[in-house]
C-alpha atoms as an extended CHARMM CRD file, in Angstrom:
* protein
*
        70  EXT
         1         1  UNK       CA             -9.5680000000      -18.0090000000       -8.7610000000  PROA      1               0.0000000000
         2         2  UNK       CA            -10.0000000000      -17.2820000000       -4.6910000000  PROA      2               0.0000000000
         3         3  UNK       CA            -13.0690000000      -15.8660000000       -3.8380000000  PROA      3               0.0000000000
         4         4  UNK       CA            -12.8730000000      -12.3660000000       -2.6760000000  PROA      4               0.0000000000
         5         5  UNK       CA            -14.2580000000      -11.4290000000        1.1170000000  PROA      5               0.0000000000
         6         6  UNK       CA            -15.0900000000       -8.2710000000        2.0330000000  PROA      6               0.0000000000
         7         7  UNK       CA            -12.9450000000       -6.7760000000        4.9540000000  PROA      7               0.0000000000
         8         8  UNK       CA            -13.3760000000       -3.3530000000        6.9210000000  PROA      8               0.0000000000
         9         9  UNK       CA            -10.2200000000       -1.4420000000        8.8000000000  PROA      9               0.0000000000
        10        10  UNK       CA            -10.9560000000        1.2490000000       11.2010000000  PROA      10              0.0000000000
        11        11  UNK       CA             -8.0050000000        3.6660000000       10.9520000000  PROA      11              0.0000000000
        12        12  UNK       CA             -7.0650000000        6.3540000000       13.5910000000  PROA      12              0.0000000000
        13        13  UNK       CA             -4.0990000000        8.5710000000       12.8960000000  PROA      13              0.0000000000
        14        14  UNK       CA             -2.5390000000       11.0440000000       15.6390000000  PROA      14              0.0000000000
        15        15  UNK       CA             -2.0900000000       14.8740000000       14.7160000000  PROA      15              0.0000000000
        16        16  UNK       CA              0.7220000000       16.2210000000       16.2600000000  PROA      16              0.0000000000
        17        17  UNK       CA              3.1210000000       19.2830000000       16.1700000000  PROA      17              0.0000000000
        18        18  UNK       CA              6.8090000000       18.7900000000       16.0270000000  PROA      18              0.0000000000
        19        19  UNK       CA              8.5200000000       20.2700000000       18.9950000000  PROA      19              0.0000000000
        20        20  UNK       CA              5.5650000000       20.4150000000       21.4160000000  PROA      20              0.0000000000
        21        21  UNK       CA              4.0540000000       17.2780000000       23.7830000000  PROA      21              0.0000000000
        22        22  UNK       CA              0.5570000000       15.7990000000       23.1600000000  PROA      22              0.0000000000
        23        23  UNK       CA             -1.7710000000       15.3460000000       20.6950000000  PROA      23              0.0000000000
        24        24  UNK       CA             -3.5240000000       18.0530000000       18.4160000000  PROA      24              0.0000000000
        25        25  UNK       CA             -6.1950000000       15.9940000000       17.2750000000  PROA      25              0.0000000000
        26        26  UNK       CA             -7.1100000000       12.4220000000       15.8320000000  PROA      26              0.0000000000
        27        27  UNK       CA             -8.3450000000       11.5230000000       12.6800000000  PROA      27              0.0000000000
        28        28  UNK       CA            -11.0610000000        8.5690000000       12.0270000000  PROA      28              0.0000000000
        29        29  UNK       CA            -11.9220000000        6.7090000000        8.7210000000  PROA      29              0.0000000000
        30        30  UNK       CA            -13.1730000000        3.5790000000        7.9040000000  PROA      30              0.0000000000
        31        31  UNK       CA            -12.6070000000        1.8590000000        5.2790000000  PROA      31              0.0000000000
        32        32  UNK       CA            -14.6120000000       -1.5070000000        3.3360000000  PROA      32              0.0000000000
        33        33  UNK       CA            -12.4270000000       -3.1770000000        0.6950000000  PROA      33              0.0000000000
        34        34  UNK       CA            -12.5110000000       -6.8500000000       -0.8050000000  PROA      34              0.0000000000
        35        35  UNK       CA             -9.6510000000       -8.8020000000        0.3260000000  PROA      35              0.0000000000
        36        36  UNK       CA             -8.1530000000      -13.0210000000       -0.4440000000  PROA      36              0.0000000000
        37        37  UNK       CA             -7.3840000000      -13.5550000000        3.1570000000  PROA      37              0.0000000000
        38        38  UNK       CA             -7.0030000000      -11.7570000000        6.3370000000  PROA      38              0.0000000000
        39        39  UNK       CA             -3.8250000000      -11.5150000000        6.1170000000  PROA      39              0.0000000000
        40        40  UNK       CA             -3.5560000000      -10.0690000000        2.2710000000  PROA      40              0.0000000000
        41        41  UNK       CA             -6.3960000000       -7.6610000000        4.6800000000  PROA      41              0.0000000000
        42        42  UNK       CA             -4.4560000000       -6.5850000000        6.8410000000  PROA      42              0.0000000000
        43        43  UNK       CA             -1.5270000000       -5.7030000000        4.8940000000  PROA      43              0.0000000000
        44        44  UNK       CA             -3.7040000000       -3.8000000000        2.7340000000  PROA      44              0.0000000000
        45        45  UNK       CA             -5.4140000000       -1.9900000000        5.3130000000  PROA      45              0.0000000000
        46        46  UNK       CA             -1.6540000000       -0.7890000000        6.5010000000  PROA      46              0.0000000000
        47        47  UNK       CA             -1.5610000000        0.2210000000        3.2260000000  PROA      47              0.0000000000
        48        48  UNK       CA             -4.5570000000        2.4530000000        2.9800000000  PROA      48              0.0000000000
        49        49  UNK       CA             -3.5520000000        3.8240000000        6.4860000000  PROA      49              0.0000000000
        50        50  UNK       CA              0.3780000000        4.8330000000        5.1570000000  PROA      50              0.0000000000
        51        51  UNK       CA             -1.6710000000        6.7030000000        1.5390000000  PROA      51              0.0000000000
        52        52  UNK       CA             -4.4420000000        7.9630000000        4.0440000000  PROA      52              0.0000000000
        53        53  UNK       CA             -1.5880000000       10.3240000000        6.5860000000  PROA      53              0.0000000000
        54        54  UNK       CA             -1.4430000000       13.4120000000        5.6740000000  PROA      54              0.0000000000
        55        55  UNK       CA              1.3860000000       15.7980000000        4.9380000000  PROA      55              0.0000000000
        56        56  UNK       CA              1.2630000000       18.7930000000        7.0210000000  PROA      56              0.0000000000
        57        57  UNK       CA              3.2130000000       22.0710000000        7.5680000000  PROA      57              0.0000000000
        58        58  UNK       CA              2.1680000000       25.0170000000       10.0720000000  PROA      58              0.0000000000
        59        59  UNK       CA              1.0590000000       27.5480000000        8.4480000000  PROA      59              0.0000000000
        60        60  UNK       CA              0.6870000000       26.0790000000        4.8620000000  PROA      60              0.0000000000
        61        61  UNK       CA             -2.2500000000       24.0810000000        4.9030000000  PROA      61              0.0000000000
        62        62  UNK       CA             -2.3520000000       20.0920000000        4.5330000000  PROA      62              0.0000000000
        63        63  UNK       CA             -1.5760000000       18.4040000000        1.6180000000  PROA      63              0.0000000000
        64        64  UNK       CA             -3.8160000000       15.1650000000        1.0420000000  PROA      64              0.0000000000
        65        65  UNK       CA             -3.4550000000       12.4800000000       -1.6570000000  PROA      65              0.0000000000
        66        66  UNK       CA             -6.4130000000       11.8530000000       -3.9780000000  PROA      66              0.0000000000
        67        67  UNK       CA             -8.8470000000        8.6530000000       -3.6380000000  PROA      67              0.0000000000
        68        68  UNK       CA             -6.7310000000        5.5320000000       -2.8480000000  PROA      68              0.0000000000
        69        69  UNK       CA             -5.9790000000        2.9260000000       -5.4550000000  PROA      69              0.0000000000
        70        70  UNK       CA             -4.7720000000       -0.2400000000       -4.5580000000  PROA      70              0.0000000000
């Protein structure tokens, strides 16, 4: 059995509108998992980044997915 090392990933995602230039907003997390290697890290970290975007429609609200499992 490897032993396990504990990684961090600092995630920033961009909030934009379709149809119109620039940015609305950004949106910070960080997040501390246990990880093999750095790069079983990494790809895990794009992995919490891809369940961590959020679906959003104007006008509707934001849909967010529950507490990430990997």
């Amino acid at each position: 059995m490897m032993n396990k090392q504990w990684y961090y990933a600092q995630l920033r995602w961009a909030v934009m509108v379709e149809g119109k230039r620039g940015l609305r907003e950004w949106k910070e997390a960080v997040h501390i998992f246990l990880s093999e290697d750095e790069k079983t890290a990494f790809q895990q970290a794009l992995e919490i980044g891809r369940l961590g975007e959020d679906i959003h429609t104007e006008g509707r609200g934001r849909c967010k997915p529950g507490w990430l499992k990997l």
